[in-house]
mmCIF file of C-alpha atoms and ligand atoms in Angstrom:
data_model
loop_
_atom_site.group_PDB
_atom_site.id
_atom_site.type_symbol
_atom_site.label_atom_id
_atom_site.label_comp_id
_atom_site.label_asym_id
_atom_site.label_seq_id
_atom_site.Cartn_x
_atom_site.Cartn_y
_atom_site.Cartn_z
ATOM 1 C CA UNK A 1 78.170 99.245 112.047
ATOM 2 C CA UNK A 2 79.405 100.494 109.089
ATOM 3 C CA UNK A 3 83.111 100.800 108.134
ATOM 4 C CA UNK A 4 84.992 103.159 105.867
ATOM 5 C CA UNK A 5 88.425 100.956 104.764
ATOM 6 C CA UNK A 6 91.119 102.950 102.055
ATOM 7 C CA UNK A 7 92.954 100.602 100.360
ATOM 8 C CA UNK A 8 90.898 98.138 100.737
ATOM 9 C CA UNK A 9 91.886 96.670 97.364
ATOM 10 C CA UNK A 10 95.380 96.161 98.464
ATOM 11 C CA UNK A 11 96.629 93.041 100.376
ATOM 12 C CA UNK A 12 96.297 93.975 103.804
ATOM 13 C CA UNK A 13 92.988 95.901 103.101
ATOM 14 C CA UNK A 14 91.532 93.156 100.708
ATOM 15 C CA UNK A 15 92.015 90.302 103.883
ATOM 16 C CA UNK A 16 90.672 92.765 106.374
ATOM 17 C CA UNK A 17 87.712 93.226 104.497
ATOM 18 C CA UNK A 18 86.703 89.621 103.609
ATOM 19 C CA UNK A 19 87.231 88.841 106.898
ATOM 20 C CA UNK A 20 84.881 91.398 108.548
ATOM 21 C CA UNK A 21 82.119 90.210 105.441
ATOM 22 C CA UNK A 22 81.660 87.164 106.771
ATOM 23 C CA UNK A 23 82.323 87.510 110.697
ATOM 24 C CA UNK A 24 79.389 90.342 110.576
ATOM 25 C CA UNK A 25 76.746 89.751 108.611
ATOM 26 C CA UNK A 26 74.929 92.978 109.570
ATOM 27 C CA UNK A 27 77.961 95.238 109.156
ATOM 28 C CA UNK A 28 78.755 96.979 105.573
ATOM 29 C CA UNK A 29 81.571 98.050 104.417
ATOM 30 C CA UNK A 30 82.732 100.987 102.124
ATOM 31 C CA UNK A 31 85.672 100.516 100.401
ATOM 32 C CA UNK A 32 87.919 103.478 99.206
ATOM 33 C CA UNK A 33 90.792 102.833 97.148
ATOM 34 C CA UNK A 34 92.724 104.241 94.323
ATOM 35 C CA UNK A 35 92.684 101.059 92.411
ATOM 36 C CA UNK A 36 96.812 101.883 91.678
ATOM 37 C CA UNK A 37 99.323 99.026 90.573
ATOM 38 C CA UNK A 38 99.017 97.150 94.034
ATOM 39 C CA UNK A 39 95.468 98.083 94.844
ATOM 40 C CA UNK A 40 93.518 94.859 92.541
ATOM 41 C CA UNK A 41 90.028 94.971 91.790
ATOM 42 C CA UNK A 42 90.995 91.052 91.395
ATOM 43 C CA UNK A 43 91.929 91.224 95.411
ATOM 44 C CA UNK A 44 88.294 91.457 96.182
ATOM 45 C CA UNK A 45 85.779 89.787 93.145
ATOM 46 C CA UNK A 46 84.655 87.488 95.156
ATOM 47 C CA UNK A 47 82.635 90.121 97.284
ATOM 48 C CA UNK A 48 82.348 92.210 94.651
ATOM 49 C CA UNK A 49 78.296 91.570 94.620
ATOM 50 C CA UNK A 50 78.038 91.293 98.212
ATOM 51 C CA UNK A 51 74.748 93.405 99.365
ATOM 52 C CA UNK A 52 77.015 94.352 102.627
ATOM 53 C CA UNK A 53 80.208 95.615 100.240
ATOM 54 C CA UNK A 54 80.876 98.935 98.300
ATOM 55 C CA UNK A 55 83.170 100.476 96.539
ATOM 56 C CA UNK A 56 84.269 104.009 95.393
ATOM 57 C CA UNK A 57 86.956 104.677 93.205
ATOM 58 C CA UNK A 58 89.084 107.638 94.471
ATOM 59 C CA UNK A 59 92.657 109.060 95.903
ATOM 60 C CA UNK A 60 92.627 109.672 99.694
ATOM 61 C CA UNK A 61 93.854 113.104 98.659
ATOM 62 C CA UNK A 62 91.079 114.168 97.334
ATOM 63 C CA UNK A 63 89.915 116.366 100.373
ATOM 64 C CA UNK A 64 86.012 117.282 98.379
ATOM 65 C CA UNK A 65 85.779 113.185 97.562
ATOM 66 C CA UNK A 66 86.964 112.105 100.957
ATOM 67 C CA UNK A 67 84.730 115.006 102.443
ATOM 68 C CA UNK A 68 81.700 113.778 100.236
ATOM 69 C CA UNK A 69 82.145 109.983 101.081
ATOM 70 C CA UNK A 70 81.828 111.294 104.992
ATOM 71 C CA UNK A 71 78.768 113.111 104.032
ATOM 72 C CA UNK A 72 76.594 110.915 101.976
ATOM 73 C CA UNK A 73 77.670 107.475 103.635
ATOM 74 C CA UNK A 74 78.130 108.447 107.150
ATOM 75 C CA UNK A 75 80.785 105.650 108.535
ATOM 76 C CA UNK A 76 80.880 104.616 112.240
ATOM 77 C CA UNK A 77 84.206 103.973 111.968
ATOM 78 C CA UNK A 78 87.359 103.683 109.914
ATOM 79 C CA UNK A 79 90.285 101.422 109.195
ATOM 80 C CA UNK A 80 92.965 103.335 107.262
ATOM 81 C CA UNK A 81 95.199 101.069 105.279
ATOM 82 C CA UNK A 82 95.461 103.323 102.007
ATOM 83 C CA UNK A 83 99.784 103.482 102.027
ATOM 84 C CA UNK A 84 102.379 103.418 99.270
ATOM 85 C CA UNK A 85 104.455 100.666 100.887
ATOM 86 C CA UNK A 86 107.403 99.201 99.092
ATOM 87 C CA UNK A 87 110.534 100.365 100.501
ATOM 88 C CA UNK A 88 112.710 99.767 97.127
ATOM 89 C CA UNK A 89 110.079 101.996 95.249
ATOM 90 C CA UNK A 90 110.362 104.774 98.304
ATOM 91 C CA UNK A 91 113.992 105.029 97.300
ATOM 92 C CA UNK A 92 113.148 105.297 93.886
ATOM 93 C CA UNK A 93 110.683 107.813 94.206
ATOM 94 C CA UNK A 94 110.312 109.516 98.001
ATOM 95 C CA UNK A 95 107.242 112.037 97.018
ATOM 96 C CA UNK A 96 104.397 109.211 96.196
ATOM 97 C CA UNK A 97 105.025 108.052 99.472
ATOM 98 C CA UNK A 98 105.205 111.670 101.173
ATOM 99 C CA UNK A 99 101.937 112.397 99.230
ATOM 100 C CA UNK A 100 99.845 109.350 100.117
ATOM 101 C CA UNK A 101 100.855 108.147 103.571
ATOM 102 C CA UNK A 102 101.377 111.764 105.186
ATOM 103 C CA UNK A 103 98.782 114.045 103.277
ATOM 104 C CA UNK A 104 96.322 111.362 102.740
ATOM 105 C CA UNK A 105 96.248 110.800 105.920
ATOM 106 C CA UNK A 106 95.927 114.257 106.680
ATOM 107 C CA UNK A 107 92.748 114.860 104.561
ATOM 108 C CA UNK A 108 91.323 111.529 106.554
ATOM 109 C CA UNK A 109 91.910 112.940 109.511
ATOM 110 C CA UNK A 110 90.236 116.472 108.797
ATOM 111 C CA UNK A 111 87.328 114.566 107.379
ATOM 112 C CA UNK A 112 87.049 112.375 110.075
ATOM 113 C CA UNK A 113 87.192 115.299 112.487
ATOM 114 C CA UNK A 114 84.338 117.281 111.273
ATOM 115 C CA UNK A 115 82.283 114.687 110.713
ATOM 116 C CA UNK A 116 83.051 112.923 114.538
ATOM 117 C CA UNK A 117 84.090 109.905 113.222
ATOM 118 C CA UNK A 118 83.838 106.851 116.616
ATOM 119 C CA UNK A 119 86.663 105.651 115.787
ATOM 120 C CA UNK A 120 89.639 106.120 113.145
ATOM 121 C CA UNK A 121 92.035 102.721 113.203
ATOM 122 C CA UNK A 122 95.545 103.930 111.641
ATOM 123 C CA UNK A 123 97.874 101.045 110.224
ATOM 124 C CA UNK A 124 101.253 101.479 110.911
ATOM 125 C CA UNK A 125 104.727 99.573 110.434
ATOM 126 C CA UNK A 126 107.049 97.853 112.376
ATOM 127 C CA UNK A 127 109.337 100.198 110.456
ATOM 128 C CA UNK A 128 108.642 103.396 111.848
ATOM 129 C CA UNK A 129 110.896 102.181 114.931
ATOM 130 C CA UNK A 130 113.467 101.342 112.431
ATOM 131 C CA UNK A 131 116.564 99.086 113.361
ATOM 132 C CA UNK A 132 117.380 97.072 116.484
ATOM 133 C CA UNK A 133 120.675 94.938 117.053
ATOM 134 C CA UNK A 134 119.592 93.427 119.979
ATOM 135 C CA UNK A 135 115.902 93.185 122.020
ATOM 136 C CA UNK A 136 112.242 94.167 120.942
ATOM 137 C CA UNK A 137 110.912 97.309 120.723
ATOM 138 C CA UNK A 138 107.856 98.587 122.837
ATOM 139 C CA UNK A 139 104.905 100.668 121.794
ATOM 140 C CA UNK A 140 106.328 103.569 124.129
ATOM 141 C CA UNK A 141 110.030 103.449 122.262
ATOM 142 C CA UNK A 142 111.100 106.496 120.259
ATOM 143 C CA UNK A 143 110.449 106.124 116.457
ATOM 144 C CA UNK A 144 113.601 106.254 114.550
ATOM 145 C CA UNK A 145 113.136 105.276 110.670
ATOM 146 C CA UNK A 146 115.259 104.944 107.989
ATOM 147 C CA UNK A 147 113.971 104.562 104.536
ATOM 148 C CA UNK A 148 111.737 107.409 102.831
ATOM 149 C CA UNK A 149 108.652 104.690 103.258
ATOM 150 C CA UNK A 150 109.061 104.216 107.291
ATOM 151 C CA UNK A 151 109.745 108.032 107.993
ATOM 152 C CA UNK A 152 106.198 108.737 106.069
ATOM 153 C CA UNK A 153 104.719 106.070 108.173
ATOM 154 C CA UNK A 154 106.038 107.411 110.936
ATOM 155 C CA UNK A 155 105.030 110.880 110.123
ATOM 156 C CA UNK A 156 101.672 109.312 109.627
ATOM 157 C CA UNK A 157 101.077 108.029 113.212
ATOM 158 C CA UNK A 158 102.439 110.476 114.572
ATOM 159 C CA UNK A 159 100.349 112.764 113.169
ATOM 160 C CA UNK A 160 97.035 110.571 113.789
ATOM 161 C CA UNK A 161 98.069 110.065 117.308
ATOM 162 C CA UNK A 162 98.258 113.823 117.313
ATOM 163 C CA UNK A 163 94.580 114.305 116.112
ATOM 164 C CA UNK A 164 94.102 112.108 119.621
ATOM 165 C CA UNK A 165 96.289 114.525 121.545
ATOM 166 C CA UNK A 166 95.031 118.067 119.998
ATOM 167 C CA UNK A 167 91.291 117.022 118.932
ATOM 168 C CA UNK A 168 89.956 114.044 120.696
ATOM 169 C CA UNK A 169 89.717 111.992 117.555
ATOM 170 C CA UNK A 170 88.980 108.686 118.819
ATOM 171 C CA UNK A 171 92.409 107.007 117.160
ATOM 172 C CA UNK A 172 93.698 104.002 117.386
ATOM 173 C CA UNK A 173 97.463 102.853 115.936
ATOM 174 C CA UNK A 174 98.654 99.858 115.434
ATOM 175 C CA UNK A 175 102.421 98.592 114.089
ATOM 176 C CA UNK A 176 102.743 95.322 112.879
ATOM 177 C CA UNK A 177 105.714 93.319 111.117
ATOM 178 C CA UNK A 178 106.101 92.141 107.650
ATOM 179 C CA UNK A 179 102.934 90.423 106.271
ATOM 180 C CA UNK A 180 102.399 87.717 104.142
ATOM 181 C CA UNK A 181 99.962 85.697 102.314
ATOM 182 C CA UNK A 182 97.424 85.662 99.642
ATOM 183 C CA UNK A 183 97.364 88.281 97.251
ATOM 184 C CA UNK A 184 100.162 90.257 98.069
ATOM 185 C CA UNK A 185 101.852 92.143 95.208
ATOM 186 C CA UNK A 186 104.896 90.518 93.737
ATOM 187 C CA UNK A 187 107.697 93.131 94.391
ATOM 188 C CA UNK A 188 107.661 92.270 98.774
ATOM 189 C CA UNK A 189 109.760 89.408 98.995
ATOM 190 C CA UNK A 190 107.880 86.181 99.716
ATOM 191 C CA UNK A 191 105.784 86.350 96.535
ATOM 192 C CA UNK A 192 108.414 87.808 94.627
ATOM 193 C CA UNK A 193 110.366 84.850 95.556
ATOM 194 C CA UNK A 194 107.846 82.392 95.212
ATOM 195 C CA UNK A 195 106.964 83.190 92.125
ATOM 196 C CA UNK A 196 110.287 83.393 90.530
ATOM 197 C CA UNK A 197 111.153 79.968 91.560
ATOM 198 C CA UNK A 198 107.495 78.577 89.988
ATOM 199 C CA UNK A 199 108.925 79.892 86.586
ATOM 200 C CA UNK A 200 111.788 78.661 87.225
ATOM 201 C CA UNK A 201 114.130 82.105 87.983
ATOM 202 C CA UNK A 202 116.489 83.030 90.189
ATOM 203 C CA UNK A 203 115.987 84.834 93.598
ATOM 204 C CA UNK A 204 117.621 87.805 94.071
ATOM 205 C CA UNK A 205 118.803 88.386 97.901
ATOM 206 C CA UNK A 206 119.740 91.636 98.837
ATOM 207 C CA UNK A 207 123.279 92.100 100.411
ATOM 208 C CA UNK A 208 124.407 89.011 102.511
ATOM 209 C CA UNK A 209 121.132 87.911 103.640
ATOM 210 C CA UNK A 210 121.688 88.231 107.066
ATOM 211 C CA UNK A 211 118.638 91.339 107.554
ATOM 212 C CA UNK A 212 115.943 89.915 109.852
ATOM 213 C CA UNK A 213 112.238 90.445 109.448
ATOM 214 C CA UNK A 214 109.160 89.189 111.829
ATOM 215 C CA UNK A 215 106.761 87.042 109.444
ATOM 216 C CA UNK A 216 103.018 87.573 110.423
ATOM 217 C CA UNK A 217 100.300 85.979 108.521
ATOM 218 C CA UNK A 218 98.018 88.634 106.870
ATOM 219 C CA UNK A 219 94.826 87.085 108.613
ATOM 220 C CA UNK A 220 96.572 86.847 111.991
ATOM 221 C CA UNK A 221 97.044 90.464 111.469
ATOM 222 C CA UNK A 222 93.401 91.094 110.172
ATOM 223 C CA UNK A 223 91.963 89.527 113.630
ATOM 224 C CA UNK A 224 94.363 91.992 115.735
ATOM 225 C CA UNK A 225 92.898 95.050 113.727
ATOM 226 C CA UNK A 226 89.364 93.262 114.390
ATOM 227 C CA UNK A 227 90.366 92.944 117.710
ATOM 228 C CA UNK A 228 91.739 96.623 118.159
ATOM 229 C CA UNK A 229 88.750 98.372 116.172
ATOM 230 C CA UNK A 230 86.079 96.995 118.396
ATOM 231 C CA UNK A 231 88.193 96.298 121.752
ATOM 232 C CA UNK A 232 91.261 98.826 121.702
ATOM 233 C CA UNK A 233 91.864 101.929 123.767
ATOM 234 C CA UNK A 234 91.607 105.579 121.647
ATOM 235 C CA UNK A 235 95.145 107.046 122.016
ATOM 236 C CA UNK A 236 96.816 104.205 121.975
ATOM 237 C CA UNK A 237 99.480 102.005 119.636
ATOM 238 C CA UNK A 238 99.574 98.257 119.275
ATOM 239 C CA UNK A 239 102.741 96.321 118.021
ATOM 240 C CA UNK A 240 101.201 92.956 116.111
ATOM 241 C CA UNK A 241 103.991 90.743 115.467
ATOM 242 C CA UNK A 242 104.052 87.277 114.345
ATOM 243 C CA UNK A 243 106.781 85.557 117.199
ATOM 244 C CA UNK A 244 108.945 84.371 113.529
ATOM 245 C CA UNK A 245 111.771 86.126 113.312
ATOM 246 C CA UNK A 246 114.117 84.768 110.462
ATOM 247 C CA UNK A 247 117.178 85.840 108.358
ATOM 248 C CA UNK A 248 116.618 86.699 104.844
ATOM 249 C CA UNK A 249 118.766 83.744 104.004
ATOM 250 C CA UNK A 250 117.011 81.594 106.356
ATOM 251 C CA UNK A 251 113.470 81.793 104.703
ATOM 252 C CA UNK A 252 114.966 81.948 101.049
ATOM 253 C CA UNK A 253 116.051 78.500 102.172
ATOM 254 C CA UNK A 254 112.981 77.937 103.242
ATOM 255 C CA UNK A 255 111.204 78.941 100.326
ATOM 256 C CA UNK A 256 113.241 76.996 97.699
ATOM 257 C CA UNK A 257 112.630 73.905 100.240
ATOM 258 C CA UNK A 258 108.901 74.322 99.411
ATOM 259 C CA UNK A 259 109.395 74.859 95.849
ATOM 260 C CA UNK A 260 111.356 72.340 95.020
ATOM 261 C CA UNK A 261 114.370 74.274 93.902
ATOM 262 C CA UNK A 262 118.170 74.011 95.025
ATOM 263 C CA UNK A 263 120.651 76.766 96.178
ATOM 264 C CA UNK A 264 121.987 77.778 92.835
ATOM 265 C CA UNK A 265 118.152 79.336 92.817
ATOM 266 C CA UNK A 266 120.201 82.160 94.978
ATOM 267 C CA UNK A 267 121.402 85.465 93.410
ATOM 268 C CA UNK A 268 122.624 87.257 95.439
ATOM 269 C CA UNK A 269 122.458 91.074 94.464
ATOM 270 C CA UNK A 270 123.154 94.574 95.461
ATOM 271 C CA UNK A 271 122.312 95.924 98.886
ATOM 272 C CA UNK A 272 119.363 97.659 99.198
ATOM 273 C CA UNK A 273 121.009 101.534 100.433
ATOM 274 C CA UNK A 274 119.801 102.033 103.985
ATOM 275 C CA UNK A 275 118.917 98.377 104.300
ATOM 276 C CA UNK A 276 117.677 97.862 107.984
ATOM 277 C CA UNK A 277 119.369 95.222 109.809
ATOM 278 C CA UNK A 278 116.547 93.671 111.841
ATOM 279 C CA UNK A 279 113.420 94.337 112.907
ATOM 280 C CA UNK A 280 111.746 93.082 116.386
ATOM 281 C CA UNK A 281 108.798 94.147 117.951
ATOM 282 C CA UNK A 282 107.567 93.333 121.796
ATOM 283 C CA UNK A 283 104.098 92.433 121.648
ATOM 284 C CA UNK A 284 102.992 91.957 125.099
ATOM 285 C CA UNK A 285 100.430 94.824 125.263
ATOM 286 C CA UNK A 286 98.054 93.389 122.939
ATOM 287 C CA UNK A 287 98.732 90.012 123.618
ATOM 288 C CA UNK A 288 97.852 91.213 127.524
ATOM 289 C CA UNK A 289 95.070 93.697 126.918
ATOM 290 C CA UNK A 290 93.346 92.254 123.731
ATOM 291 C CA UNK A 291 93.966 88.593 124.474
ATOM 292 C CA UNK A 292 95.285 88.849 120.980
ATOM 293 C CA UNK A 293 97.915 85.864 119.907
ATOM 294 C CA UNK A 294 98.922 84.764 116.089
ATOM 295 C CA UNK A 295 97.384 81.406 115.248
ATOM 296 C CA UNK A 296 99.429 80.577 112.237
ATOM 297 C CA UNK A 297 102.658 78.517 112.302
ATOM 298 C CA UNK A 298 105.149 79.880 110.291
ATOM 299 C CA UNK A 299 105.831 76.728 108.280
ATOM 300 C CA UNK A 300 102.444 76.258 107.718
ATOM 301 C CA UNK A 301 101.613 80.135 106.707
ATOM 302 C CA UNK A 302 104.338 79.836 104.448
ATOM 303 C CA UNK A 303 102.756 76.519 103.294
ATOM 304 C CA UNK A 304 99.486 78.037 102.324
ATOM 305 C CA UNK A 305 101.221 81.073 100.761
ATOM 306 C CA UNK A 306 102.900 78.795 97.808
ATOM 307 C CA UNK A 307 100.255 76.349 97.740
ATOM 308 C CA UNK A 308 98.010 80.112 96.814
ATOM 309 C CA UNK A 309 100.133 81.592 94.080
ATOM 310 C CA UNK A 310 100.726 78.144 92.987
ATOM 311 C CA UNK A 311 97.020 77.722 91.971
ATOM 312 C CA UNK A 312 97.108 81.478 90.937
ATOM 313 C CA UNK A 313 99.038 82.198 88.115
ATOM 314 C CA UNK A 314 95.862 84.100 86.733
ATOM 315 C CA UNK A 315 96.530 86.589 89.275
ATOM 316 C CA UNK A 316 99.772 87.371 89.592
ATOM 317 C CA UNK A 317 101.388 86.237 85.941
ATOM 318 C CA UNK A 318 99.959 89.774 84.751
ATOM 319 C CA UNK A 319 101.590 91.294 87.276
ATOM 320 C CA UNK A 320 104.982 90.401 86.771
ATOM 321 C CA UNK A 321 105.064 92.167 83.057
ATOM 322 C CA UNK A 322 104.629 95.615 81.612
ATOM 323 C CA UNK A 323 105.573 98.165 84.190
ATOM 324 C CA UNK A 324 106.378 95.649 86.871
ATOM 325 C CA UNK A 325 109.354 94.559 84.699
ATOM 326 C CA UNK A 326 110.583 98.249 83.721
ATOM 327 C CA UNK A 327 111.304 99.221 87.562
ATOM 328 C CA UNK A 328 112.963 95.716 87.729
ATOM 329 C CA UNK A 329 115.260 96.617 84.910
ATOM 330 C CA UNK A 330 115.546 100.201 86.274
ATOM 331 C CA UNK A 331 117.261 98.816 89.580
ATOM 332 C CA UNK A 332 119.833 95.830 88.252
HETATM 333 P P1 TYD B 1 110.359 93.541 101.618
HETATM 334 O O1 TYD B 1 109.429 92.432 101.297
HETATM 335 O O2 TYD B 1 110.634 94.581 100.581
HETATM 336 O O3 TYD B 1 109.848 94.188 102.978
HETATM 337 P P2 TYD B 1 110.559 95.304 103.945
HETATM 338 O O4 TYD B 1 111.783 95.812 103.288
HETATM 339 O O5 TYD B 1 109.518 96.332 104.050
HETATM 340 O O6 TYD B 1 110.853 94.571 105.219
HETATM 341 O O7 TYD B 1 111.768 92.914 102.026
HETATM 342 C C1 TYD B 1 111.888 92.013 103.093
HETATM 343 C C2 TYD B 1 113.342 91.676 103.248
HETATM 344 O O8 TYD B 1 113.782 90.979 102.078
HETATM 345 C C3 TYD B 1 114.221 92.901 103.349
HETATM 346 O O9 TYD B 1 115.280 92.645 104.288
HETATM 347 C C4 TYD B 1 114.774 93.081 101.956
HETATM 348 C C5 TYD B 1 114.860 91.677 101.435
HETATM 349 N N1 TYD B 1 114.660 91.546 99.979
HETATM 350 C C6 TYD B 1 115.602 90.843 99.201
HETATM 351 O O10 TYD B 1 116.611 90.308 99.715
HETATM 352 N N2 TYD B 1 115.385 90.749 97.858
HETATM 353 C C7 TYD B 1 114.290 91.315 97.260
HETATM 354 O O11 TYD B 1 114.154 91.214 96.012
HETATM 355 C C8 TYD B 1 113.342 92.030 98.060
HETATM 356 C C9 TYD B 1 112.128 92.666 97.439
HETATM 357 C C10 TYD B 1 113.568 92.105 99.414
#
């Protein structure tokens, strides 16, 4: 088989990819991404001279590129992770994220039309459903999001699940909570947080730190897209979640427990406008119909993640300068 992945050289994409290198040694995979602050030619060196691994350079919006890359490499299938996805940034700036998560997936979708494409994976968000006091939601739930990020994403699916509806394409969406892990970009806030408190800064926590996100280890969620590319029904949307749902104060605590660091580590800072209370997702249907489960303990996930960026200052201590710092400054 061979795979077309955008944003492959993000963190999502990056895991996904590694892990389908070495489960299938006859597949190959063709990696389109942007190569933009968050997606890191660094995420993915040591593949980079894999005889099963390529890359092109290039913006999902580019309808002649995308439509070229269709052509000349002919992909049996595709896993689309290519998103702008920091919510702070979406406030910041709402039209990157209209741009690249709604047109871009547009142009993929054309493309992958014409050229009867056997299957087009979407990845969606936990987000698109937006907030819930109380309960999980379901796949079949009405999407109601709240930040400029989760409303493109949501625009996004719906649109791909559309493609299913109008065309036939042979989609497949899935939603899955906040992920963590190695090489994520220091602005989400695990690695943000972890790597303030390994130089020795403060954290900042948004509002009173009572907002509730479901932790799912990225490779947990790379075996679900695995699972749903090769085993999932066209048409039809698959909430991965990771069964850890914590308070923002809860795994700050957690955090500066693994670091080393006491509460005065805490800063806590400015809402976030819009801030979504909690997030929950029900995920019996692909725990039912995939035989899909997350492996990874949340201590232990969390465990790994420091123990990573601990041994990886090389990769993320260039990171957290130049332009990274600006948009800092820009929002305290
Ligand atoms: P984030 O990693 O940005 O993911 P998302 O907003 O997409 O869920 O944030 C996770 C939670 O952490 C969210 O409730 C906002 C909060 N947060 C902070 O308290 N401080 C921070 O500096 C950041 C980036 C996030």
């Amino acid at each position: 088989m061979k795979l077309l992945v955008t944003g492959g050289l993000g963190f999502i994409g990056s895991n996904f990819i590694r892990l389908i290198l070495k489960k299938y040694p006859d597949y190959k995979v063709v990696n389109l991404d942007i190569q933009n602050y968050a997606g890191n030619p660094n995420n993915l060196k040591d593949v980079e001279d894999n005889p099963q691994y390529g890359f092109i350079k290039g913006d999902i919006c580019d309808e002649k590129l995308v439509e070229d890359i269709f052509s000349t490499e002919k992909p049996d299938a595709l896993v689309h992770f290519a998103a702008a996805s920091h919510v702070d940034r979406s406030i910041l700036g709402p039209q990157e994220f209209v741009r690249t998560n709604v047109l871009g997936t547009q142009v993929l979708l054309d493309a992958a039309r014409h050229h009867k494409i056997g299957r087009f994976v979407h990845i969606g968000t936990d987000e698109e459903y937006g907030s819930i006091q109380q309960g999980s939601f379901r796949e079949t739930d009405p999407l109601n999001p709240s930040s400029p990020y989760s409303s493109s994403k949501a625009a996004a699916s719906l649109l791909a699940l559309s493609y299913f509806n109008t065309f036939h394409l042979p989609v497949i969406v899935t939603r899955s909570s906040n992920n963590f892990g190695c090489n994520q970009y220091p602005e989400k806030v695990i690695p943000l947080f972890i790597t303030n408190l390994i130089e020795g800064k403060k954290v900042p926590l948004y509002g009173d730190g009572f907002n509730v996100r479901d932790w799912l280890y990225v490779l947990d969620n790379c075996k679900a897209i695995d699972e749903v590319l090769h085993k999932g029904k066209e048409g039809e949307i698959y909430n991965v979640g990771g069964d850890n749902e914590f308070s923002n104060i809860e795994l700050t605590k957690l955090l500066l427990k693994f670091l080393e660091k006491d509460a005065s580590y805490i800063e806590y800072v400015k809402d976030r406008p819009g801030h979504d209370r909690r997030y929950s997702l029900d995920c019996s249907k692909i725990k039912e119909k995939l035989n899909w489960q997350p492996k990874f303990e949340f201590n232990y996930g969390i465990y790994l993640t420091a123990d990573w960026y601990r041994k990886n200052e090389w990769w993320w201590k260039p990171l957290k300068s130049g332009e990274y710092l600006e948009y800092y400054k820009k929002q305290y």
